[in-house]
């Protein structure tokens, strides 16, 4: 039997993949988790929206570990979707035409969350726009109808409920979600380099973030249960 690779520095394995995030977003859900509509904006020659065009891209399945910045990890998560590289080369580049130097990519979710990554990181072949999880359509708990999966980066870069991908020449149009402090948002957040945040040593952030896990899991699961109850009640009327 092959040896199981060690987890990255500071990470602890979880068996279950929880709904998780910043507390402000626990009760925010997409209006229609079954409808995919993605805007392409920013420093581009033509702003546009795509829906069915997404389905024309080549599909892949991928198994990768997911690492949350708060120190938990889930091994071998099975995703399905399209490579960001294919989206960029077959849709964004020829149709929206990002301007020269527009290499900061801002990703926005319908829940109001946003994050950013350099274009060069997103073009890695293991970065995908996912609409399936564990051989099933992606559900609202993990980002339906579409989310980013960037295995080399902490989970807070993996934006859920994607509605907009923006290409910018600089950071002036980007801010980490208010009221969360800037130190929480590393420009790249690479797991291998333990880039958990800015200004503070990673060992300090490990201990700080780990304290947040139990409440965050409970808070997000409670909000999800209430959301599902409302949806069920609405269908039964």
PDB file of N, CA and C in Angstrom, residues 167-237:
ATOM      1  N   UNK A 167     -11.060  40.740 -14.396  1.00  0.00           N
ATOM      2  CA  UNK A 167      -9.634  40.850 -14.713  1.00  0.00           C
ATOM      3  C   UNK A 167      -9.233  42.317 -14.567  1.00  0.00           C
ATOM      4  N   UNK A 168      -8.275  42.590 -13.665  1.00  0.00           N
ATOM      5  CA  UNK A 168      -7.877  43.970 -13.379  1.00  0.00           C
ATOM      6  C   UNK A 168      -6.366  44.131 -13.505  1.00  0.00           C
ATOM      7  N   UNK A 169      -5.957  45.371 -13.804  1.00  0.00           N
ATOM      8  CA  UNK A 169      -4.531  45.690 -13.892  1.00  0.00           C
ATOM      9  C   UNK A 169      -3.914  45.936 -12.524  1.00  0.00           C
ATOM     10  N   UNK A 170      -4.742  46.272 -11.529  1.00  0.00           N
ATOM     11  CA  UNK A 170      -4.230  46.538 -10.185  1.00  0.00           C
ATOM     12  C   UNK A 170      -5.319  46.209  -9.170  1.00  0.00           C
ATOM     13  N   UNK A 171      -5.035  46.476  -7.882  1.00  0.00           N
ATOM     14  CA  UNK A 171      -5.927  46.072  -6.797  1.00  0.00           C
ATOM     15  C   UNK A 171      -6.926  47.153  -6.389  1.00  0.00           C
ATOM     16  N   UNK A 172      -7.020  48.240  -7.107  1.00  0.00           N
ATOM     17  CA  UNK A 172      -7.862  49.349  -6.652  1.00  0.00           C
ATOM     18  C   UNK A 172      -9.345  48.982  -6.561  1.00  0.00           C
ATOM     19  N   UNK A 173      -9.789  48.044  -7.355  1.00  0.00           N
ATOM     20  CA  UNK A 173     -11.206  47.653  -7.347  1.00  0.00           C
ATOM     21  C   UNK A 173     -11.482  46.462  -6.428  1.00  0.00           C
ATOM     22  N   UNK A 174     -10.474  46.068  -5.664  1.00  0.00           N
ATOM     23  CA  UNK A 174     -10.640  44.885  -4.813  1.00  0.00           C
ATOM     24  C   UNK A 174     -10.441  45.238  -3.354  1.00  0.00           C
ATOM     25  N   UNK A 175     -11.333  44.722  -2.519  1.00  0.00           N
ATOM     26  CA  UNK A 175     -11.170  44.801  -1.080  1.00  0.00           C
ATOM     27  C   UNK A 175     -11.714  43.519  -0.477  1.00  0.00           C
ATOM     28  N   UNK A 176     -10.948  42.964   0.472  1.00  0.00           N
ATOM     29  CA  UNK A 176     -11.428  41.794   1.198  1.00  0.00           C
ATOM     30  C   UNK A 176     -12.714  42.180   1.923  1.00  0.00           C
ATOM     31  N   UNK A 177     -13.667  41.258   2.033  1.00  0.00           N
ATOM     32  CA  UNK A 177     -14.986  41.632   2.544  1.00  0.00           C
ATOM     33  C   UNK A 177     -14.953  42.348   3.897  1.00  0.00           C
ATOM     34  N   UNK A 178     -15.648  43.459   3.957  1.00  0.00           N
ATOM     35  CA  UNK A 178     -15.830  44.223   5.198  1.00  0.00           C
ATOM     36  C   UNK A 178     -16.699  43.401   6.156  1.00  0.00           C
ATOM     37  N   UNK A 179     -16.432  43.393   7.450  1.00  0.00           N
ATOM     38  CA  UNK A 179     -15.462  44.188   8.207  1.00  0.00           C
ATOM     39  C   UNK A 179     -14.189  43.425   8.540  1.00  0.00           C
ATOM     40  N   UNK A 180     -13.869  42.379   7.791  1.00  0.00           N
ATOM     41  CA  UNK A 180     -12.737  41.528   8.147  1.00  0.00           C
ATOM     42  C   UNK A 180     -11.417  42.225   7.831  1.00  0.00           C
ATOM     43  N   UNK A 181     -10.430  42.098   8.734  1.00  0.00           N
ATOM     44  CA  UNK A 181      -9.182  42.862   8.596  1.00  0.00           C
ATOM     45  C   UNK A 181      -8.294  42.357   7.466  1.00  0.00           C
ATOM     46  N   UNK A 182      -7.468  43.264   6.959  1.00  0.00           N
ATOM     47  CA  UNK A 182      -6.623  42.976   5.796  1.00  0.00           C
ATOM     48  C   UNK A 182      -5.624  41.859   6.065  1.00  0.00           C
ATOM     49  N   UNK A 183      -5.220  41.651   7.323  1.00  0.00           N
ATOM     50  CA  UNK A 183      -4.198  40.631   7.580  1.00  0.00           C
ATOM     51  C   UNK A 183      -4.699  39.228   7.225  1.00  0.00           C
ATOM     52  N   UNK A 184      -6.024  39.054   7.129  1.00  0.00           N
ATOM     53  CA  UNK A 184      -6.577  37.736   6.835  1.00  0.00           C
ATOM     54  C   UNK A 184      -6.429  37.345   5.366  1.00  0.00           C
ATOM     55  N   UNK A 185      -6.084  38.296   4.515  1.00  0.00           N
ATOM     56  CA  UNK A 185      -6.108  38.080   3.068  1.00  0.00           C
ATOM     57  C   UNK A 185      -4.706  38.141   2.478  1.00  0.00           C
ATOM     58  N   UNK A 186      -4.090  36.974   2.323  1.00  0.00           N
ATOM     59  CA  UNK A 186      -2.785  36.925   1.663  1.00  0.00           C
ATOM     60  C   UNK A 186      -2.985  36.995   0.152  1.00  0.00           C
ATOM     61  N   UNK A 187      -2.102  37.683  -0.588  1.00  0.00           N
ATOM     62  CA  UNK A 187      -2.289  37.791  -2.043  1.00  0.00           C
ATOM     63  C   UNK A 187      -2.361  36.449  -2.766  1.00  0.00           C
ATOM     64  N   UNK A 188      -1.683  35.423  -2.229  1.00  0.00           N
ATOM     65  CA  UNK A 188      -1.673  34.126  -2.910  1.00  0.00           C
ATOM     66  C   UNK A 188      -2.180  32.984  -2.029  1.00  0.00           C
ATOM     67  N   UNK A 189      -1.928  33.022  -0.740  1.00  0.00           N
ATOM     68  CA  UNK A 189      -2.444  32.009   0.188  1.00  0.00           C
ATOM     69  C   UNK A 189      -2.072  30.589  -0.234  1.00  0.00           C
ATOM     70  N   UNK A 190      -0.810  30.392  -0.582  1.00  0.00           N
ATOM     71  CA  UNK A 190      -0.356  29.069  -1.005  1.00  0.00           C
ATOM     72  C   UNK A 190      -0.157  28.164   0.207  1.00  0.00           C
ATOM     73  N   UNK A 191      -0.760  26.986   0.136  1.00  0.00           N
ATOM     74  CA  UNK A 191      -0.710  26.046   1.251  1.00  0.00           C
ATOM     75  C   UNK A 191       0.716  25.588   1.522  1.00  0.00           C
ATOM     76  N   UNK A 192       1.470  25.286   0.489  1.00  0.00           N
ATOM     77  CA  UNK A 192       2.824  24.750   0.655  1.00  0.00           C
ATOM     78  C   UNK A 192       3.750  25.722   1.366  1.00  0.00           C
ATOM     79  N   UNK A 193       3.474  27.011   1.256  1.00  0.00           N
ATOM     80  CA  UNK A 193       4.300  28.036   1.900  1.00  0.00           C
ATOM     81  C   UNK A 193       3.657  28.560   3.180  1.00  0.00           C
ATOM     82  N   UNK A 194       2.548  27.947   3.584  1.00  0.00           N
ATOM     83  CA  UNK A 194       1.781  28.340   4.764  1.00  0.00           C
ATOM     84  C   UNK A 194       1.519  29.855   4.777  1.00  0.00           C
ATOM     85  N   UNK A 195       1.016  30.344   3.663  1.00  0.00           N
ATOM     86  CA  UNK A 195       0.690  31.770   3.537  1.00  0.00           C
ATOM     87  C   UNK A 195      -0.739  32.005   4.036  1.00  0.00           C
ATOM     88  N   UNK A 196      -0.911  31.870   5.361  1.00  0.00           N
ATOM     89  CA  UNK A 196      -2.250  31.970   5.950  1.00  0.00           C
ATOM     90  C   UNK A 196      -2.781  33.394   5.936  1.00  0.00           C
ATOM     91  N   UNK A 197      -1.909  34.358   6.047  1.00  0.00           N
ATOM     92  CA  UNK A 197      -2.323  35.754   6.090  1.00  0.00           C
ATOM     93  C   UNK A 197      -1.102  36.643   5.974  1.00  0.00           C
ATOM     94  N   UNK A 198      -1.310  37.897   6.315  1.00  0.00           N
ATOM     95  CA  UNK A 198      -0.226  38.878   6.224  1.00  0.00           C
ATOM     96  C   UNK A 198       0.095  39.434   7.611  1.00  0.00           C
ATOM     97  N   UNK A 199       1.311  39.921   7.731  1.00  0.00           N
ATOM     98  CA  UNK A 199       1.769  40.701   8.889  1.00  0.00           C
ATOM     99  C   UNK A 199       2.084  39.863  10.127  1.00  0.00           C
ATOM    100  N   UNK A 200       1.442  38.704  10.304  1.00  0.00           N
ATOM    101  CA  UNK A 200       1.645  37.892  11.502  1.00  0.00           C
ATOM    102  C   UNK A 200       2.244  36.545  11.117  1.00  0.00           C
ATOM    103  N   UNK A 201       3.062  35.940  12.005  1.00  0.00           N
ATOM    104  CA  UNK A 201       3.641  34.630  11.692  1.00  0.00           C
ATOM    105  C   UNK A 201       2.562  33.555  11.602  1.00  0.00           C
ATOM    106  N   UNK A 202       2.805  32.583  10.748  1.00  0.00           N
ATOM    107  CA  UNK A 202       1.802  31.546  10.511  1.00  0.00           C
ATOM    108  C   UNK A 202       1.479  30.749  11.762  1.00  0.00           C
ATOM    109  N   UNK A 203       2.487  30.499  12.623  1.00  0.00           N
ATOM    110  CA  UNK A 203       2.212  29.724  13.826  1.00  0.00           C
ATOM    111  C   UNK A 203       1.204  30.440  14.714  1.00  0.00           C
ATOM    112  N   UNK A 204       1.238  31.755  14.728  1.00  0.00           N
ATOM    113  CA  UNK A 204       0.290  32.520  15.529  1.00  0.00           C
ATOM    114  C   UNK A 204      -1.119  32.414  14.947  1.00  0.00           C
ATOM    115  N   UNK A 205      -1.219  32.514  13.619  1.00  0.00           N
ATOM    116  CA  UNK A 205      -2.531  32.418  12.983  1.00  0.00           C
ATOM    117  C   UNK A 205      -3.114  31.017  13.115  1.00  0.00           C
ATOM    118  N   UNK A 206      -2.257  29.996  13.117  1.00  0.00           N
ATOM    119  CA  UNK A 206      -2.748  28.633  13.338  1.00  0.00           C
ATOM    120  C   UNK A 206      -3.580  28.566  14.610  1.00  0.00           C
ATOM    121  N   UNK A 207      -2.988  29.038  15.708  1.00  0.00           N
ATOM    122  CA  UNK A 207      -3.643  28.920  17.011  1.00  0.00           C
ATOM    123  C   UNK A 207      -4.876  29.810  17.094  1.00  0.00           C
ATOM    124  N   UNK A 208      -4.803  30.989  16.511  1.00  0.00           N
ATOM    125  CA  UNK A 208      -5.948  31.892  16.516  1.00  0.00           C
ATOM    126  C   UNK A 208      -7.114  31.301  15.728  1.00  0.00           C
ATOM    127  N   UNK A 209      -6.839  30.850  14.517  1.00  0.00           N
ATOM    128  CA  UNK A 209      -7.905  30.343  13.655  1.00  0.00           C
ATOM    129  C   UNK A 209      -8.498  29.039  14.171  1.00  0.00           C
ATOM    130  N   UNK A 210      -7.665  28.186  14.756  1.00  0.00           N
ATOM    131  CA  UNK A 210      -8.152  26.878  15.205  1.00  0.00           C
ATOM    132  C   UNK A 210      -9.252  27.017  16.250  1.00  0.00           C
ATOM    133  N   UNK A 211      -9.190  28.068  17.035  1.00  0.00           N
ATOM    134  CA  UNK A 211     -10.217  28.310  18.048  1.00  0.00           C
ATOM    135  C   UNK A 211     -11.583  28.578  17.430  1.00  0.00           C
ATOM    136  N   UNK A 212     -11.600  29.020  16.182  1.00  0.00           N
ATOM    137  CA  UNK A 212     -12.852  29.405  15.537  1.00  0.00           C
ATOM    138  C   UNK A 212     -13.607  28.229  14.935  1.00  0.00           C
ATOM    139  N   UNK A 213     -12.953  27.079  14.790  1.00  0.00           N
ATOM    140  CA  UNK A 213     -13.547  25.983  14.024  1.00  0.00           C
ATOM    141  C   UNK A 213     -14.874  25.492  14.606  1.00  0.00           C
ATOM    142  N   UNK A 214     -14.962  25.127  15.896  1.00  0.00           N
ATOM    143  CA  UNK A 214     -16.222  24.542  16.384  1.00  0.00           C
ATOM    144  C   UNK A 214     -17.428  25.459  16.194  1.00  0.00           C
ATOM    145  N   UNK A 215     -17.283  26.735  16.552  1.00  0.00           N
ATOM    146  CA  UNK A 215     -18.418  27.642  16.397  1.00  0.00           C
ATOM    147  C   UNK A 215     -18.771  27.838  14.932  1.00  0.00           C
ATOM    148  N   UNK A 216     -17.762  27.975  14.075  1.00  0.00           N
ATOM    149  CA  UNK A 216     -18.039  28.210  12.659  1.00  0.00           C
ATOM    150  C   UNK A 216     -18.779  27.036  12.032  1.00  0.00           C
ATOM    151  N   UNK A 217     -18.357  25.812  12.330  1.00  0.00           N
ATOM    152  CA  UNK A 217     -19.051  24.638  11.803  1.00  0.00           C
ATOM    153  C   UNK A 217     -20.498  24.639  12.265  1.00  0.00           C
ATOM    154  N   UNK A 218     -20.722  24.868  13.555  1.00  0.00           N
ATOM    155  CA  UNK A 218     -22.085  24.888  14.098  1.00  0.00           C
ATOM    156  C   UNK A 218     -22.924  25.990  13.464  1.00  0.00           C
ATOM    157  N   UNK A 219     -22.357  27.179  13.340  1.00  0.00           N
ATOM    158  CA  UNK A 219     -23.075  28.330  12.803  1.00  0.00           C
ATOM    159  C   UNK A 219     -23.499  28.098  11.354  1.00  0.00           C
ATOM    160  N   UNK A 220     -22.580  27.580  10.546  1.00  0.00           N
ATOM    161  CA  UNK A 220     -22.891  27.360   9.137  1.00  0.00           C
ATOM    162  C   UNK A 220     -23.857  26.197   8.944  1.00  0.00           C
ATOM    163  N   UNK A 221     -23.738  25.156   9.755  1.00  0.00           N
ATOM    164  CA  UNK A 221     -24.667  24.034   9.635  1.00  0.00           C
ATOM    165  C   UNK A 221     -26.066  24.441  10.085  1.00  0.00           C
ATOM    166  N   UNK A 222     -26.173  25.234  11.128  1.00  0.00           N
ATOM    167  CA  UNK A 222     -27.485  25.709  11.585  1.00  0.00           C
ATOM    168  C   UNK A 222     -28.149  26.551  10.504  1.00  0.00           C
ATOM    169  N   UNK A 223     -27.377  27.467   9.902  1.00  0.00           N
ATOM    170  CA  UNK A 223     -27.933  28.315   8.845  1.00  0.00           C
ATOM    171  C   UNK A 223     -28.385  27.476   7.652  1.00  0.00           C
ATOM    172  N   UNK A 224     -27.618  26.443   7.306  1.00  0.00           N
ATOM    173  CA  UNK A 224     -27.980  25.576   6.185  1.00  0.00           C
ATOM    174  C   UNK A 224     -29.266  24.808   6.482  1.00  0.00           C
ATOM    175  N   UNK A 225     -29.404  24.307   7.708  1.00  0.00           N
ATOM    176  CA  UNK A 225     -30.618  23.575   8.076  1.00  0.00           C
ATOM    177  C   UNK A 225     -31.846  24.474   7.977  1.00  0.00           C
ATOM    178  N   UNK A 226     -31.718  25.724   8.409  1.00  0.00           N
ATOM    179  CA  UNK A 226     -32.845  26.656   8.327  1.00  0.00           C
ATOM    180  C   UNK A 226     -33.169  26.987   6.874  1.00  0.00           C
ATOM    181  N   UNK A 227     -32.152  27.154   6.057  1.00  0.00           N
ATOM    182  CA  UNK A 227     -32.363  27.427   4.634  1.00  0.00           C
ATOM    183  C   UNK A 227     -33.115  26.273   3.974  1.00  0.00           C
ATOM    184  N   UNK A 228     -32.692  25.049   4.250  1.00  0.00           N
ATOM    185  CA  UNK A 228     -33.343  23.893   3.645  1.00  0.00           C
ATOM    186  C   UNK A 228     -34.776  23.750   4.134  1.00  0.00           C
ATOM    187  N   UNK A 229     -35.015  24.070   5.408  1.00  0.00           N
ATOM    188  CA  UNK A 229     -36.377  24.003   5.939  1.00  0.00           C
ATOM    189  C   UNK A 229     -37.282  25.019   5.248  1.00  0.00           C
ATOM    190  N   UNK A 230     -36.764  26.217   4.994  1.00  0.00           N
ATOM    191  CA  UNK A 230     -37.555  27.234   4.298  1.00  0.00           C
ATOM    192  C   UNK A 230     -37.863  26.793   2.873  1.00  0.00           C
ATOM    193  N   UNK A 231     -36.874  26.232   2.195  1.00  0.00           N
ATOM    194  CA  UNK A 231     -37.082  25.771   0.819  1.00  0.00           C
ATOM    195  C   UNK A 231     -38.131  24.654   0.773  1.00  0.00           C
ATOM    196  N   UNK A 232     -38.046  23.727   1.719  1.00  0.00           N
ATOM    197  CA  UNK A 232     -38.998  22.626   1.766  1.00  0.00           C
ATOM    198  C   UNK A 232     -40.396  23.141   2.054  1.00  0.00           C
ATOM    199  N   UNK A 233     -40.504  24.077   2.990  1.00  0.00           N
ATOM    200  CA  UNK A 233     -41.803  24.657   3.329  1.00  0.00           C
ATOM    201  C   UNK A 233     -42.414  25.365   2.132  1.00  0.00           C
ATOM    202  N   UNK A 234     -41.579  26.082   1.370  1.00  0.00           N
ATOM    203  CA  UNK A 234     -42.070  26.789   0.194  1.00  0.00           C
ATOM    204  C   UNK A 234     -42.582  25.848  -0.873  1.00  0.00           C
ATOM    205  N   UNK A 235     -41.937  24.701  -1.038  1.00  0.00           N
ATOM    206  CA  UNK A 235     -42.369  23.734  -2.053  1.00  0.00           C
ATOM    207  C   UNK A 235     -43.669  23.040  -1.659  1.00  0.00           C
ATOM    208  N   UNK A 236     -43.910  22.921  -0.324  1.00  0.00           N
ATOM    209  CA  UNK A 236     -45.084  22.192   0.140  1.00  0.00           C
ATOM    210  C   UNK A 236     -46.345  23.045   0.141  1.00  0.00           C
ATOM    211  N   UNK A 237     -46.207  24.360  -0.036  1.00  0.00           N
ATOM    212  CA  UNK A 237     -47.384  25.230  -0.022  1.00  0.00           C
ATOM    213  C   UNK A 237     -48.164  25.111  -1.322  1.00  0.00           C
TER     214      UNK A 237
END
